[in-house]
Amino acid sequence: MNIHEYQAKGLLREFGVPVPDGYPVLKAEDAEAAARQLRGPVWVVKSQIHAGGRGKGSFKEAEAGEKGGVRLAKSVDEATAFVRQMLGHTLVTVQTGPAGKQVNRLYIEDGSAIDREFYLSMLVDRETSRIAFVVSTEGGMNIEDVAHDTPEKIKTFSIDPATGIMPLHGRTVAEALGLSGDLAKQTEALVTKLYAAFTAKDMAMLEINPLITTKDGRLRCLDAKISFDDNALYRHPELFNLRDETEEDAKEIEASKYDLAYIALDGTIGCMVNGAGLAMATLDIIQLYGESPANFLDVGGGATEEKVTAAFKIITADPKVKGILVNIFGGIMKCDVIARGVIAAVKAVGLQVPLVVRLEGTNVEEGKEIIRSSGLNVIPADDLDDAAQKIVAAVRKG
Ligand code: ADP
Ligand code: MG
């Protein structure tokens, strides 16, 4: 789960991490009161969307003005005007894709007098099974570009969970950033607090870009991006209300209600499968025969007829889907249950696109018979190869 910058900063503030003061604004009429609570003389008005690159982004609508998604204002009036311009409009950044994202929330914060900008992130490194720090002197830039052009400017190290964070780690960061004296002390304190926040909240990723030093010698986090480990969310009911469903794929939300794993992709073939391994194989073989998957929906091991029906409705609701491949191995889950679910769903939602069904495993003959005798226009397949070829051919013909 991802959250907005202002929420991330609120959470880091609880751990004593230095972030500028600021107030979120959801309605234009609240903008002035929010701006008045800050001292000035510079206010920063920041679009809140789950994507980076906002500063360099641009709005689709002319009314939103020519500036990007992060704007410096010199007065309360100007800050208020920026909120009115941006709210409700679509911001396109390198991370949103060409469709952009609608800005429904803004954040007004204290402007900082920036001296230097750095990069700092933390993530769970699967290779070492540890929490890793990634730091660079090249702040405010896209870190992928830095890694590509000047990899020597990135320093990475990880924390041994047996010892946890130690003063040495803070010193390593300070050294990598070229900070000494009091700023090095502030860096040590910051690193300790960030690690505490990261572990306490079961984060998967925390990115501060930029981390800055101010002209008056203070260290501050000017941007903050956090994703949490979804598998640990149940331990943090306090995080549930930070979820912004308007930022998520509507079909993924619908799928999660039925405990189905749905992943939206870019192609044309909708895939209903069970188990991650079979999902991978299905996606691969579709590509092998020259088409690409529109999504995959994993119904899991213990799906019911109701779940299969819900899954089918989610897949057919996607206008990108030009054909559907159901590929199920009935182990725990029986093929006749799947077949009944598919038939019930087809009857409920209708079938506008070709459907290929490949069943294998427990009660496979019963399952096939249910599909054959349904009288519906379902294309049966015997194995994975056959199924992939049939759906690719059907999509190309249609
Ligand atoms: P994004 O990464 O989405 O572009 P940031 O929050 O990093 O958004 O803001 C972009 C740039 O705007 C920063 O690199 C920084 O130079 C400037 N900026 C952001 N917040 C402030 C602030 N509170 N005071 C001064 N400058 C800021
Ligand atoms: Mg940033």
XYZ file of C-alpha atoms and ligand atoms in Angstrom:
426
model
C 0.000 0.000 0.000
C 1.226 3.468 -0.907
C 0.337 6.716 0.835
C 0.531 10.414 0.004
C 3.528 12.622 0.773
C 1.668 14.584 3.461
C 0.620 11.362 5.194
C 4.173 10.022 5.016
C 5.496 13.233 6.530
C 2.869 13.102 9.296
C 3.982 9.598 10.142
C 7.697 10.456 10.087
C 7.000 13.493 12.302
C 5.646 11.103 14.962
C 9.075 9.489 15.029
C 10.829 12.829 15.469
C 12.049 13.040 11.884
C 12.568 16.692 10.783
C 10.007 17.632 8.105
C 8.617 21.078 7.242
C 5.302 22.128 8.798
C 2.367 21.810 6.465
C -1.372 21.276 6.087
C -3.295 19.138 3.598
C -6.085 20.809 1.646
C -8.953 18.796 0.163
C -11.314 21.679 -0.623
C -10.335 24.994 -2.226
C -12.154 26.985 0.473
C -9.799 25.559 3.133
C -6.653 26.743 1.354
C -6.428 30.223 2.850
C -6.803 29.053 6.473
C -4.138 26.400 5.878
C -1.687 28.893 4.366
C -2.284 31.368 7.213
C -1.137 28.812 9.760
C 2.340 28.898 8.230
C 4.812 31.729 8.783
C 6.040 32.266 5.240
C 7.699 34.134 3.588
C 7.650 31.217 1.159
C 4.854 28.664 0.867
C 5.106 25.512 -1.227
C 1.911 24.119 -2.764
C 2.324 20.449 -3.635
C 0.025 18.150 -5.628
C -0.705 14.950 -3.738
C -0.793 11.977 -6.099
C 0.781 8.547 -5.786
C 3.522 9.346 -8.298
C 6.788 11.234 -8.287
C 8.259 13.764 -10.677
C 5.515 16.263 -9.738
C 7.809 19.266 -9.717
C 8.766 18.738 -13.361
C 5.290 17.551 -14.392
C 2.666 19.565 -16.246
C -1.111 19.812 -16.187
C -3.324 18.780 -19.077
C -5.804 21.624 -18.611
C -4.819 25.204 -19.431
C -6.727 26.561 -16.358
C -4.210 24.800 -14.117
C -1.482 27.188 -15.289
C 1.887 26.564 -16.842
C 3.860 25.713 -13.696
C 4.382 22.120 -12.526
C 2.757 20.153 -9.703
C 4.973 21.724 -6.980
C 4.801 25.540 -6.801
C 6.535 28.162 -4.708
C 4.285 31.011 -3.520
C 5.380 34.343 -2.022
C 2.120 35.133 -0.237
C -0.995 33.529 1.251
C -2.975 34.866 -1.715
C -0.634 33.317 -4.233
C -0.659 29.966 -2.377
C -4.462 30.046 -2.341
C -4.562 30.852 -6.051
C -2.267 27.889 -6.812
C -4.592 25.548 -4.904
C -7.584 26.785 -6.923
C -5.680 26.325 -10.175
C -4.441 22.800 -9.525
C -7.297 21.152 -7.614
C -9.307 18.730 -9.744
C -6.931 18.935 -12.709
C -4.803 16.219 -14.279
C -1.081 16.179 -13.649
C 1.183 14.273 -16.025
C 4.648 13.282 -14.761
C 7.276 10.765 -15.877
C 5.733 8.347 -13.378
C 2.002 8.753 -14.132
C 2.129 7.716 -17.795
C 0.475 9.850 -20.497
C -3.001 9.597 -18.915
C -1.808 11.513 -15.824
C -3.505 11.576 -12.430
C -6.218 13.820 -11.122
C -5.084 16.022 -8.240
C -7.736 15.777 -5.531
C -5.566 16.841 -2.596
C -2.909 19.481 -2.128
C -0.382 20.072 0.582
C 0.687 23.555 1.619
C 3.992 23.569 3.430
C 6.661 25.860 4.735
C 9.206 26.809 2.097
C 12.765 25.837 3.030
C 15.867 27.816 2.105
C 17.712 24.944 0.419
C 21.476 24.777 0.590
C 22.115 21.267 -0.798
C 19.861 18.418 -1.976
C 20.607 14.732 -1.333
C 18.955 11.376 -1.923
C 18.208 8.779 0.774
C 16.063 5.681 0.562
C 15.521 2.483 2.491
C 14.114 -0.790 1.268
C 13.928 -4.449 2.087
C 16.729 -6.030 0.088
C 15.688 -9.549 -0.868
C 19.210 -10.608 -1.769
C 20.637 -9.977 1.702
C 17.292 -10.319 3.570
C 18.115 -7.049 5.279
C 17.004 -3.458 5.316
C 19.263 -1.511 2.979
C 20.085 2.181 2.783
C 20.737 3.856 -0.560
C 22.231 7.347 -0.382
C 23.570 9.777 -2.935
C 24.810 13.337 -3.185
C 22.623 13.692 -6.292
C 19.355 14.759 -4.667
C 16.190 15.869 -6.425
C 17.074 13.749 -9.459
C 15.601 10.510 -10.704
C 17.749 7.902 -8.897
C 17.476 5.446 -11.823
C 19.221 8.049 -13.999
C 21.937 8.586 -11.386
C 22.455 4.809 -11.161
C 22.797 4.675 -14.929
C 25.007 7.730 -15.539
C 27.115 8.031 -12.387
C 26.810 4.827 -10.346
C 29.860 5.839 -8.261
C 27.735 8.570 -6.692
C 25.448 6.026 -5.032
C 26.360 4.384 -1.740
C 24.482 1.287 -0.564
C 24.793 -0.704 2.647
C 22.532 -2.886 4.745
C 21.754 -3.326 8.423
C 22.365 -6.571 10.271
C 19.052 -7.277 12.032
C 20.934 -8.846 14.960
C 22.574 -5.547 15.865
C 20.003 -3.160 14.428
C 20.956 0.392 13.623
C 24.231 1.659 15.131
C 26.067 5.026 15.211
C 28.417 3.654 12.559
C 25.557 3.597 10.043
C 24.738 7.237 10.616
C 28.402 8.131 10.183
C 28.522 6.140 6.934
C 25.595 8.160 5.557
C 27.107 11.487 6.697
C 30.397 10.588 5.073
C 28.746 9.527 1.806
C 26.923 12.872 1.707
C 30.033 14.855 2.630
C 28.523 16.176 5.867
C 30.591 16.936 8.953
C 30.315 18.632 12.343
C 26.799 19.316 13.561
C 25.219 18.209 10.272
C 26.900 14.813 10.674
C 25.370 14.553 14.168
C 21.956 15.426 12.735
C 22.456 12.750 10.072
C 23.195 10.102 12.718
C 20.028 11.046 14.614
C 17.979 11.063 11.391
C 19.173 7.627 10.282
C 18.276 6.132 13.673
C 14.776 7.649 13.565
C 14.125 6.569 9.987
C 15.139 3.014 10.820
C 12.829 3.022 13.848
C 9.915 4.243 11.714
C 10.680 1.763 8.938
C 10.688 -1.278 11.203
C 7.850 -0.167 13.515
C 5.473 0.325 10.575
C 6.624 -2.647 8.452
C 7.541 -0.489 5.498
C 8.695 -2.013 2.239
C 10.184 1.236 0.909
C 10.903 4.726 2.175
C 12.315 7.346 -0.166
C 13.409 10.866 0.808
C 14.209 12.769 -2.378
C 15.386 15.341 -1.682
C 16.850 15.260 1.802
C 18.228 18.775 2.222
C 20.475 20.957 4.307
C 19.079 24.446 4.868
C 21.035 27.679 4.673
C 20.889 27.856 8.490
C 22.500 24.437 8.910
C 19.579 22.072 9.427
C 18.819 18.705 7.889
C 15.264 18.194 6.595
C 13.203 15.708 4.602
C 11.576 17.730 1.820
C 9.815 14.869 0.066
C 8.717 11.486 1.412
C 7.367 8.410 -0.278
C 6.367 5.313 1.696
C 5.040 1.898 0.717
C 4.024 -0.604 3.320
C 4.354 -4.358 3.182
C 0.768 -5.457 2.416
C 1.286 -8.775 4.181
C 1.973 -6.953 7.444
C -0.857 -4.422 7.181
C -3.061 -6.437 9.505
C -0.664 -5.473 12.304
C -1.313 -1.769 11.692
C -5.019 -0.916 11.818
C -3.908 2.726 12.335
C -2.700 2.751 8.717
C -6.006 1.691 7.149
C -7.455 5.175 6.997
C -4.401 6.434 5.106
C -5.486 4.364 2.124
C -6.696 6.471 -0.817
C -8.729 4.133 -3.001
C -9.016 6.739 -5.768
C -5.299 6.140 -6.377
C -5.746 2.414 -6.847
C -7.003 0.330 -9.745
C -10.777 -0.056 -9.176
C -10.671 -3.664 -10.350
C -7.853 -4.504 -7.922
C -9.984 -3.142 -5.065
C -13.016 -5.150 -6.203
C -10.824 -8.274 -6.445
C -9.409 -7.770 -2.956
C -12.984 -7.777 -1.560
C -13.298 -11.369 -2.755
C -9.771 -12.208 -1.663
C -8.701 -12.567 -5.304
C -5.302 -11.392 -6.520
C -5.783 -9.216 -9.608
C -2.975 -7.542 -11.505
C -3.709 -5.154 -14.377
C -1.360 -5.396 -17.378
C -1.262 -3.751 -20.814
C -2.247 -6.428 -23.358
C -5.495 -7.864 -24.724
C -6.019 -11.287 -23.140
C -7.702 -11.599 -19.760
C -6.374 -14.535 -17.725
C -8.106 -16.407 -14.939
C -5.716 -18.825 -13.290
C -5.006 -20.436 -9.952
C -1.633 -20.145 -8.283
C 1.241 -17.791 -9.022
C 3.321 -20.404 -10.856
C 0.547 -21.263 -13.280
C -0.088 -17.530 -13.729
C 3.528 -16.962 -14.771
C 3.470 -19.880 -17.185
C 0.189 -18.641 -18.692
C 1.511 -15.116 -19.198
C 4.709 -16.456 -20.735
C 3.023 -18.759 -23.200
C 0.619 -16.029 -24.371
C 3.662 -13.873 -25.117
C 5.353 -16.814 -26.829
C 2.471 -17.018 -29.285
C 2.673 -13.316 -29.965
C -0.044 -11.647 -27.880
C 0.109 -10.133 -24.425
C -2.006 -10.445 -21.289
C -4.449 -7.684 -20.263
C -4.345 -8.844 -16.653
C -4.206 -11.902 -14.529
C -6.600 -12.885 -11.866
C -5.533 -15.565 -9.438
C -8.559 -17.251 -7.863
C -6.350 -19.106 -5.383
C -6.593 -22.645 -4.132
C -9.948 -22.636 -2.363
C -12.204 -20.641 -4.628
C -15.971 -21.049 -4.516
C -18.446 -20.708 -7.379
C -19.240 -17.206 -6.083
C -15.555 -16.220 -6.180
C -15.137 -17.525 -9.720
C -18.199 -15.542 -10.809
C -16.789 -12.365 -9.222
C -13.446 -13.010 -10.919
C -15.079 -13.417 -14.290
C -17.059 -10.202 -13.905
C -13.896 -8.264 -13.060
C -12.093 -9.600 -16.139
C -14.962 -8.929 -18.549
C -15.450 -5.381 -17.199
C -12.059 -4.401 -18.633
C -12.533 -2.909 -22.140
C -8.936 -3.850 -23.029
C -9.874 -7.531 -22.853
C -10.410 -8.940 -26.371
C -10.406 -12.568 -25.277
C -10.325 -14.621 -22.087
C -8.250 -17.614 -21.153
C -9.306 -19.647 -18.141
C -6.459 -21.930 -17.156
C -7.086 -23.884 -13.981
C -5.363 -26.793 -12.391
C -7.866 -28.421 -10.070
C -5.931 -29.708 -7.106
C -7.677 -28.570 -3.962
C -10.082 -26.719 -6.187
C -12.253 -28.997 -8.281
C -12.729 -28.523 -12.019
C -16.509 -28.924 -11.822
C -16.710 -26.006 -9.373
C -14.697 -23.833 -11.744
C -16.845 -24.901 -14.685
C -20.052 -24.068 -12.820
C -18.654 -20.687 -11.789
C -17.642 -19.861 -15.358
C -21.021 -20.866 -16.748
C -22.902 -18.916 -14.053
C -20.755 -15.868 -14.752
C -21.163 -16.072 -18.517
C -24.928 -16.323 -18.056
C -24.908 -13.354 -15.669
C -22.676 -10.973 -17.614
C -22.881 -12.307 -21.167
C -19.960 -13.134 -23.385
C -18.800 -10.406 -25.779
C -15.345 -11.897 -26.470
C -13.975 -15.383 -27.209
C -13.414 -17.595 -24.168
C -11.009 -20.519 -24.044
C -11.172 -22.853 -21.052
C -8.473 -25.309 -20.127
C -9.147 -27.469 -17.107
C -6.943 -30.161 -15.647
C -6.981 -32.116 -12.408
C -9.661 -33.285 -9.987
C -13.095 -33.916 -11.580
C -11.821 -32.734 -14.959
C -14.273 -34.869 -16.958
C -17.229 -33.545 -14.965
C -15.960 -30.000 -15.517
C -15.595 -30.465 -19.262
C -19.051 -32.013 -19.479
C -20.608 -29.037 -17.651
C -19.046 -26.689 -20.189
C -19.957 -28.837 -23.217
C -23.566 -29.220 -22.198
C -24.026 -25.546 -21.312
C -24.666 -24.712 -24.938
C -22.497 -21.636 -24.569
C -19.861 -20.668 -27.088
C -16.862 -21.718 -25.025
C -13.742 -23.044 -26.775
C -12.345 -26.056 -24.880
C -8.603 -26.729 -24.800
C -6.651 -29.810 -23.814
C -3.396 -28.396 -22.545
C -1.615 -25.112 -21.951
C -0.031 -24.973 -25.389
C -3.312 -25.712 -27.142
C -5.140 -23.156 -24.965
C -2.637 -20.370 -25.683
C -2.711 -20.980 -29.437
C -6.512 -21.042 -29.470
C -6.976 -17.785 -27.562
C -4.300 -15.981 -29.594
C -5.952 -17.150 -32.841
C -9.408 -16.140 -31.600
C -8.270 -12.665 -30.526
C -6.572 -12.089 -33.882
C -9.644 -13.198 -35.813
C -12.050 -11.133 -33.723
P 8.620 15.460 -6.804
O 9.742 14.565 -6.418
O 7.341 14.714 -6.992
O 8.948 16.358 -7.953
P 9.307 17.054 -4.437
O 8.584 17.079 -3.156
O 10.608 16.332 -4.436
O 8.326 16.458 -5.554
O 9.504 18.543 -4.924
C 10.233 18.883 -6.092
C 11.257 19.959 -5.776
O 10.613 21.104 -5.238
C 12.267 19.543 -4.712
O 13.368 18.880 -5.296
C 12.659 20.876 -4.116
O 13.671 21.483 -4.889
C 11.385 21.708 -4.226
N 10.649 21.702 -2.949
C 9.782 20.768 -2.518
N 9.313 21.067 -1.290
C 9.900 22.218 -0.919
C 9.859 23.034 0.257
N 9.092 22.724 1.308
N 10.636 24.157 0.276
C 11.402 24.480 -0.774
N 11.489 23.749 -1.896
C 10.752 22.619 -1.983
Mg 10.889 14.257 -4.834
